[in-house]
């Protein structure tokens, strides 16, 4: 069983790599951002509450995301491990998460820290779009569709962008990330769980690095 968390600023490629690595390990990916976007779309109580935080780039209150994670990691599909993308986001979430894991008789095996500079992150985020039908993620600068305006995956021609993917909100998201990153990374450093990856490298290069880390952990 292997339980991995992905840390790193917005646009550093956590979601992209989480899907590939989860496939490789045959474990689920848990993304608090994705779960919250579903709640917003469904206009649930959680979604209505989270919407303003998300569209202004702020963190959603801890109790909301902690609840999402708590419900999700106790599902049977997580029995062989999981990859969490976007949680914990601050020290208090990390501490609560450890307690939650301890109760389940589990622990975090690695905290992968994606590093990149702000200007690249802003460019990546402003170029991001996804297929409305199947959710495949593209990037107008770095990963365009093979055929103009046709999804490589399902051939739909309907695309969408996240409403927090504009430069003003991204700068806010980066600011909030910086506020808690040092404490969060320090917490996992003390536990010897931090593995850093250079998020400026290509998607396949980073994936190979992640596979090496995982293979080391599995020895
Ligand atoms: P969330 O959805 O988690 O967003 P984020 O952390 O800001 O991260 P992103 O999804 O923007 O980026 P990513 O690192 O996954 O990059 P991706 O792989 O997509 O959170 C959204 C909001 O929800 C938060 O702001 C907050 O309000 C709330 N929230 C979520 N979790 C929370 C928590 N725990 N506590 C409180 N609030 C929470 O890649 C980005 C783009 O770059 C893509 O287009 C991709 O194709 C491209 N790309 C990826 N890798 C590369 C590469 N190596 N080279 C070139 N292009 C690349």
PDB file of N, CA and C and ligand atoms in Angstrom, residues 8-17 31-34 36-37 53-54 57-60 65 85-89 93 124-125 127-129 137-139 142-143 162 164-165 173 199 201-203 206, ligand 1:
ATOM      1  N   UNK A   8       2.470  21.592  -3.994  1.00  0.00           N
ATOM      2  CA  UNK A   8       3.056  22.455  -5.026  1.00  0.00           C
ATOM      3  C   UNK A   8       2.086  23.538  -5.424  1.00  0.00           C
ATOM      4  N   UNK A   9       2.616  24.596  -6.029  1.00  0.00           N
ATOM      5  CA  UNK A   9       1.766  25.740  -6.390  1.00  0.00           C
ATOM      6  C   UNK A   9       0.772  25.415  -7.511  1.00  0.00           C
ATOM      7  N   UNK A  10      -0.222  26.277  -7.698  1.00  0.00           N
ATOM      8  CA  UNK A  10      -1.163  26.101  -8.799  1.00  0.00           C
ATOM      9  C   UNK A  10      -0.426  26.059 -10.132  1.00  0.00           C
ATOM     10  N   UNK A  11      -0.815  25.125 -10.975  1.00  0.00           N
ATOM     11  CA  UNK A  11      -0.223  25.047 -12.310  1.00  0.00           C
ATOM     12  C   UNK A  11       1.081  24.281 -12.370  1.00  0.00           C
ATOM     13  N   UNK A  12       1.513  23.697 -11.240  1.00  0.00           N
ATOM     14  CA  UNK A  12       2.817  23.016 -11.250  1.00  0.00           C
ATOM     15  C   UNK A  12       2.719  21.610 -11.837  1.00  0.00           C
ATOM     16  N   UNK A  13       1.506  21.175 -12.183  1.00  0.00           N
ATOM     17  CA  UNK A  13       1.364  19.879 -12.861  1.00  0.00           C
ATOM     18  C   UNK A  13       0.948  18.754 -11.940  1.00  0.00           C
ATOM     19  N   UNK A  14       0.457  19.081 -10.761  1.00  0.00           N
ATOM     20  CA  UNK A  14       0.049  18.042  -9.796  1.00  0.00           C
ATOM     21  C   UNK A  14      -1.051  17.165 -10.380  1.00  0.00           C
ATOM     22  N   UNK A  15      -2.083  17.827 -10.913  1.00  0.00           N
ATOM     23  CA  UNK A  15      -3.227  17.077 -11.446  1.00  0.00           C
ATOM     24  C   UNK A  15      -2.822  16.192 -12.619  1.00  0.00           C
ATOM     25  N   UNK A  16      -1.999  16.733 -13.505  1.00  0.00           N
ATOM     26  CA  UNK A  16      -1.541  15.986 -14.685  1.00  0.00           C
ATOM     27  C   UNK A  16      -0.799  14.730 -14.256  1.00  0.00           C
ATOM     28  N   UNK A  17       0.151  14.896 -13.338  1.00  0.00           N
ATOM     29  CA  UNK A  17       0.973  13.757 -12.926  1.00  0.00           C
ATOM     30  C   UNK A  17       0.201  12.806 -12.019  1.00  0.00           C
ATOM     31  N   UNK A  31      -8.630  14.566  -5.520  1.00  0.00           N
ATOM     32  CA  UNK A  31      -8.309  15.985  -5.703  1.00  0.00           C
ATOM     33  C   UNK A  31      -9.372  16.813  -4.991  1.00  0.00           C
ATOM     34  N   UNK A  32      -8.936  17.571  -3.986  1.00  0.00           N
ATOM     35  CA  UNK A  32      -9.922  18.396  -3.259  1.00  0.00           C
ATOM     36  C   UNK A  32     -10.475  19.487  -4.183  1.00  0.00           C
ATOM     37  N   UNK A  33      -9.620  20.014  -5.074  1.00  0.00           N
ATOM     38  CA  UNK A  33     -10.085  21.046  -6.007  1.00  0.00           C
ATOM     39  C   UNK A  33     -11.185  20.505  -6.901  1.00  0.00           C
ATOM     40  N   UNK A  34     -10.961  19.297  -7.429  1.00  0.00           N
ATOM     41  CA  UNK A  34     -11.938  18.652  -8.314  1.00  0.00           C
ATOM     42  C   UNK A  34     -13.245  18.370  -7.553  1.00  0.00           C
ATOM     43  N   UNK A  36     -14.373  19.905  -4.966  1.00  0.00           N
ATOM     44  CA  UNK A  36     -15.065  21.173  -4.690  1.00  0.00           C
ATOM     45  C   UNK A  36     -15.749  21.715  -5.947  1.00  0.00           C
ATOM     46  N   UNK A  37     -15.067  21.586  -7.098  1.00  0.00           N
ATOM     47  CA  UNK A  37     -15.692  22.073  -8.347  1.00  0.00           C
ATOM     48  C   UNK A  37     -16.987  21.312  -8.640  1.00  0.00           C
ATOM     49  N   UNK A  53     -14.887  31.566  -2.208  1.00  0.00           N
ATOM     50  CA  UNK A  53     -13.476  31.374  -1.826  1.00  0.00           C
ATOM     51  C   UNK A  53     -12.674  31.007  -3.072  1.00  0.00           C
ATOM     52  N   UNK A  54     -13.210  30.057  -3.827  1.00  0.00           N
ATOM     53  CA  UNK A  54     -12.468  29.541  -4.980  1.00  0.00           C
ATOM     54  C   UNK A  54     -12.304  30.599  -6.066  1.00  0.00           C
ATOM     55  N   UNK A  57      -9.633  32.900  -5.268  1.00  0.00           N
ATOM     56  CA  UNK A  57      -8.298  32.320  -5.087  1.00  0.00           C
ATOM     57  C   UNK A  57      -7.949  31.980  -3.650  1.00  0.00           C
ATOM     58  N   UNK A  58      -8.925  32.137  -2.745  1.00  0.00           N
ATOM     59  CA  UNK A  58      -8.652  31.851  -1.320  1.00  0.00           C
ATOM     60  C   UNK A  58      -8.833  30.379  -1.023  1.00  0.00           C
ATOM     61  N   UNK A  59      -8.258  29.943   0.096  1.00  0.00           N
ATOM     62  CA  UNK A  59      -8.484  28.559   0.523  1.00  0.00           C
ATOM     63  C   UNK A  59      -9.877  28.429   1.116  1.00  0.00           C
ATOM     64  N   UNK A  60     -10.531  27.347   0.821  1.00  0.00           N
ATOM     65  CA  UNK A  60     -11.837  27.018   1.401  1.00  0.00           C
ATOM     66  C   UNK A  60     -11.570  26.608   2.863  1.00  0.00           C
ATOM     67  N   UNK A  65     -12.775  20.901   3.571  1.00  0.00           N
ATOM     68  CA  UNK A  65     -11.910  19.985   2.814  1.00  0.00           C
ATOM     69  C   UNK A  65     -11.543  18.753   3.628  1.00  0.00           C
ATOM     70  N   UNK A  85      -4.086  15.007  -4.383  1.00  0.00           N
ATOM     71  CA  UNK A  85      -3.607  16.193  -5.103  1.00  0.00           C
ATOM     72  C   UNK A  85      -4.321  17.420  -4.540  1.00  0.00           C
ATOM     73  N   UNK A  86      -3.546  18.299  -3.905  1.00  0.00           N
ATOM     74  CA  UNK A  86      -4.137  19.559  -3.419  1.00  0.00           C
ATOM     75  C   UNK A  86      -4.556  19.542  -1.960  1.00  0.00           C
ATOM     76  N   UNK A  87      -4.191  18.523  -1.250  1.00  0.00           N
ATOM     77  CA  UNK A  87      -4.470  18.435   0.186  1.00  0.00           C
ATOM     78  C   UNK A  87      -3.330  17.637   0.819  1.00  0.00           C
ATOM     79  N   UNK A  88      -2.818  18.008   1.970  1.00  0.00           N
ATOM     80  CA  UNK A  88      -3.125  19.204   2.735  1.00  0.00           C
ATOM     81  C   UNK A  88      -2.527  20.465   2.117  1.00  0.00           C
ATOM     82  N   UNK A  89      -3.128  21.601   2.435  1.00  0.00           N
ATOM     83  CA  UNK A  89      -2.708  22.891   1.893  1.00  0.00           C
ATOM     84  C   UNK A  89      -2.043  23.748   2.955  1.00  0.00           C
ATOM     85  N   UNK A  93      -4.189  21.420   8.259  1.00  0.00           N
ATOM     86  CA  UNK A  93      -4.754  20.293   7.476  1.00  0.00           C
ATOM     87  C   UNK A  93      -3.817  19.083   7.558  1.00  0.00           C
ATOM     88  N   UNK A 124       1.100  28.683 -17.710  1.00  0.00           N
ATOM     89  CA  UNK A 124       0.446  27.365 -17.803  1.00  0.00           C
ATOM     90  C   UNK A 124      -1.039  27.463 -17.462  1.00  0.00           C
ATOM     91  N   UNK A 125      -1.323  28.228 -16.411  1.00  0.00           N
ATOM     92  CA  UNK A 125      -2.722  28.298 -15.983  1.00  0.00           C
ATOM     93  C   UNK A 125      -3.565  29.094 -16.971  1.00  0.00           C
ATOM     94  N   UNK A 127      -3.167  29.194 -20.033  1.00  0.00           N
ATOM     95  CA  UNK A 127      -3.348  28.418 -21.264  1.00  0.00           C
ATOM     96  C   UNK A 127      -4.172  27.154 -21.072  1.00  0.00           C
ATOM     97  N   UNK A 128      -4.569  26.875 -19.829  1.00  0.00           N
ATOM     98  CA  UNK A 128      -5.258  25.598 -19.569  1.00  0.00           C
ATOM     99  C   UNK A 128      -6.721  25.624 -20.021  1.00  0.00           C
ATOM    100  N   UNK A 129      -7.170  24.563 -20.645  1.00  0.00           N
ATOM    101  CA  UNK A 129      -8.604  24.364 -20.933  1.00  0.00           C
ATOM    102  C   UNK A 129      -8.868  22.869 -20.936  1.00  0.00           C
ATOM    103  N   UNK A 137      -7.498  17.351 -20.133  1.00  0.00           N
ATOM    104  CA  UNK A 137      -6.933  18.689 -19.919  1.00  0.00           C
ATOM    105  C   UNK A 137      -5.910  19.011 -21.006  1.00  0.00           C
ATOM    106  N   UNK A 138      -6.006  20.226 -21.570  1.00  0.00           N
ATOM    107  CA  UNK A 138      -5.085  20.686 -22.626  1.00  0.00           C
ATOM    108  C   UNK A 138      -4.461  21.996 -22.204  1.00  0.00           C
ATOM    109  N   UNK A 139      -3.561  22.473 -23.058  1.00  0.00           N
ATOM    110  CA  UNK A 139      -2.951  23.765 -22.791  1.00  0.00           C
ATOM    111  C   UNK A 139      -2.620  24.430 -24.129  1.00  0.00           C
ATOM    112  N   UNK A 142       1.271  24.644 -24.218  1.00  0.00           N
ATOM    113  CA  UNK A 142       2.116  23.464 -24.004  1.00  0.00           C
ATOM    114  C   UNK A 142       1.513  22.142 -24.472  1.00  0.00           C
ATOM    115  N   UNK A 143       0.181  22.089 -24.569  1.00  0.00           N
ATOM    116  CA  UNK A 143      -0.431  20.823 -24.977  1.00  0.00           C
ATOM    117  C   UNK A 143      -1.737  21.086 -25.722  1.00  0.00           C
ATOM    118  N   UNK A 162     -11.514  26.924 -16.368  1.00  0.00           N
ATOM    119  CA  UNK A 162     -11.923  27.140 -14.971  1.00  0.00           C
ATOM    120  C   UNK A 162     -12.071  28.632 -14.711  1.00  0.00           C
ATOM    121  N   UNK A 164     -11.386  30.195 -12.094  1.00  0.00           N
ATOM    122  CA  UNK A 164     -10.291  30.754 -11.277  1.00  0.00           C
ATOM    123  C   UNK A 164      -8.977  30.771 -12.061  1.00  0.00           C
ATOM    124  N   UNK A 165      -9.050  30.456 -13.350  1.00  0.00           N
ATOM    125  CA  UNK A 165      -7.833  30.447 -14.176  1.00  0.00           C
ATOM    126  C   UNK A 165      -7.623  31.759 -14.928  1.00  0.00           C
ATOM    127  N   UNK A 173      -3.965  33.051  -5.836  1.00  0.00           N
ATOM    128  CA  UNK A 173      -3.749  31.640  -5.457  1.00  0.00           C
ATOM    129  C   UNK A 173      -2.277  31.408  -5.120  1.00  0.00           C
ATOM    130  N   UNK A 199       9.286  20.968 -11.539  1.00  0.00           N
ATOM    131  CA  UNK A 199       8.044  20.989 -12.327  1.00  0.00           C
ATOM    132  C   UNK A 199       8.206  21.728 -13.655  1.00  0.00           C
ATOM    133  N   UNK A 201      10.351  20.799 -15.888  1.00  0.00           N
ATOM    134  CA  UNK A 201      10.713  19.782 -16.895  1.00  0.00           C
ATOM    135  C   UNK A 201       9.451  19.326 -17.644  1.00  0.00           C
ATOM    136  N   UNK A 202       9.665  18.468 -18.651  1.00  0.00           N
ATOM    137  CA  UNK A 202       8.508  18.035 -19.452  1.00  0.00           C
ATOM    138  C   UNK A 202       7.646  17.036 -18.670  1.00  0.00           C
ATOM    139  N   UNK A 203       6.413  16.867 -19.111  1.00  0.00           N
ATOM    140  CA  UNK A 203       5.499  15.923 -18.455  1.00  0.00           C
ATOM    141  C   UNK A 203       6.103  14.503 -18.406  1.00  0.00           C
ATOM    142  N   UNK A 206       9.077  14.282 -15.846  1.00  0.00           N
ATOM    143  CA  UNK A 206       8.637  14.294 -14.444  1.00  0.00           C
ATOM    144  C   UNK A 206       8.017  12.940 -14.074  1.00  0.00           C
TER     145      UNK A 206
HETATM  146  P1  LIG B   1      -6.981  23.011  -7.152  1.00  0.00           P
HETATM  147  O1  LIG B   1      -7.932  22.485  -8.142  1.00  0.00           O
HETATM  148  O2  LIG B   1      -6.252  22.049  -6.275  1.00  0.00           O
HETATM  149  O3  LIG B   1      -5.997  23.962  -7.923  1.00  0.00           O
HETATM  150  P2  LIG B   1      -4.450  24.310  -7.700  1.00  0.00           P
HETATM  151  O4  LIG B   1      -3.759  23.747  -6.540  1.00  0.00           O
HETATM  152  O5  LIG B   1      -4.434  25.787  -7.785  1.00  0.00           O
HETATM  153  O6  LIG B   1      -3.760  23.550  -8.818  1.00  0.00           O
HETATM  154  P3  LIG B   1      -4.135  23.495 -10.316  1.00  0.00           P
HETATM  155  O7  LIG B   1      -5.215  22.491 -10.557  1.00  0.00           O
HETATM  156  O8  LIG B   1      -4.397  24.877 -10.853  1.00  0.00           O
HETATM  157  O9  LIG B   1      -2.763  23.063 -10.957  1.00  0.00           O
HETATM  158  P4  LIG B   1      -2.027  21.661 -11.040  1.00  0.00           P
HETATM  159  O10 LIG B   1      -0.782  21.736 -10.231  1.00  0.00           O
HETATM  160  O11 LIG B   1      -2.944  20.515 -10.794  1.00  0.00           O
HETATM  161  O12 LIG B   1      -1.607  21.724 -12.572  1.00  0.00           O
HETATM  162  P5  LIG B   1      -2.167  20.913 -13.845  1.00  0.00           P
HETATM  163  O13 LIG B   1      -1.641  19.524 -13.834  1.00  0.00           O
HETATM  164  O14 LIG B   1      -3.631  21.109 -14.037  1.00  0.00           O
HETATM  165  O15 LIG B   1      -7.715  24.022  -6.185  1.00  0.00           O
HETATM  166  C1  LIG B   1      -8.594  25.008  -6.667  1.00  0.00           C
HETATM  167  C2  LIG B   1      -9.174  25.780  -5.485  1.00  0.00           C
HETATM  168  O16 LIG B   1      -9.927  24.893  -4.634  1.00  0.00           O
HETATM  169  C3  LIG B   1      -8.159  26.442  -4.539  1.00  0.00           C
HETATM  170  O17 LIG B   1      -7.731  27.700  -5.008  1.00  0.00           O
HETATM  171  C4  LIG B   1      -8.978  26.535  -3.246  1.00  0.00           C
HETATM  172  O18 LIG B   1      -9.881  27.594  -3.300  1.00  0.00           O
HETATM  173  C5  LIG B   1      -9.759  25.234  -3.254  1.00  0.00           C
HETATM  174  N1  LIG B   1      -9.051  24.135  -2.579  1.00  0.00           N
HETATM  175  C6  LIG B   1      -8.587  22.984  -3.142  1.00  0.00           C
HETATM  176  N2  LIG B   1      -7.982  22.214  -2.221  1.00  0.00           N
HETATM  177  C7  LIG B   1      -8.063  22.887  -1.047  1.00  0.00           C
HETATM  178  C8  LIG B   1      -7.595  22.622   0.271  1.00  0.00           C
HETATM  179  N3  LIG B   1      -6.937  21.495   0.573  1.00  0.00           N
HETATM  180  N4  LIG B   1      -7.844  23.545   1.244  1.00  0.00           N
HETATM  181  C9  LIG B   1      -8.541  24.671   0.967  1.00  0.00           C
HETATM  182  N5  LIG B   1      -8.987  24.998  -0.263  1.00  0.00           N
HETATM  183  C10 LIG B   1      -8.757  24.114  -1.259  1.00  0.00           C
HETATM  184  O19 LIG B   1      -1.378  21.701 -15.007  1.00  0.00           O
HETATM  185  C11 LIG B   1      -1.683  23.060 -15.296  1.00  0.00           C
HETATM  186  C12 LIG B   1      -1.540  23.273 -16.822  1.00  0.00           C
HETATM  187  O20 LIG B   1      -0.173  23.112 -17.203  1.00  0.00           O
HETATM  188  C13 LIG B   1      -2.346  22.270 -17.680  1.00  0.00           C
HETATM  189  O21 LIG B   1      -2.847  22.932 -18.804  1.00  0.00           O
HETATM  190  C14 LIG B   1      -1.303  21.207 -18.103  1.00  0.00           C
HETATM  191  O22 LIG B   1      -1.618  20.635 -19.354  1.00  0.00           O
HETATM  192  C15 LIG B   1      -0.013  22.024 -18.138  1.00  0.00           C
HETATM  193  N6  LIG B   1       1.153  21.270 -17.690  1.00  0.00           N
HETATM  194  C16 LIG B   1       1.223  20.398 -16.635  1.00  0.00           C
HETATM  195  N7  LIG B   1       2.479  19.926 -16.492  1.00  0.00           N
HETATM  196  C17 LIG B   1       3.222  20.532 -17.476  1.00  0.00           C
HETATM  197  C18 LIG B   1       4.606  20.470 -17.836  1.00  0.00           C
HETATM  198  N8  LIG B   1       5.481  19.706 -17.161  1.00  0.00           N
HETATM  199  N9  LIG B   1       5.040  21.226 -18.871  1.00  0.00           N
HETATM  200  C19 LIG B   1       4.170  22.026 -19.558  1.00  0.00           C
HETATM  201  N10 LIG B   1       2.842  22.113 -19.260  1.00  0.00           N
HETATM  202  C20 LIG B   1       2.381  21.381 -18.216  1.00  0.00           C
END
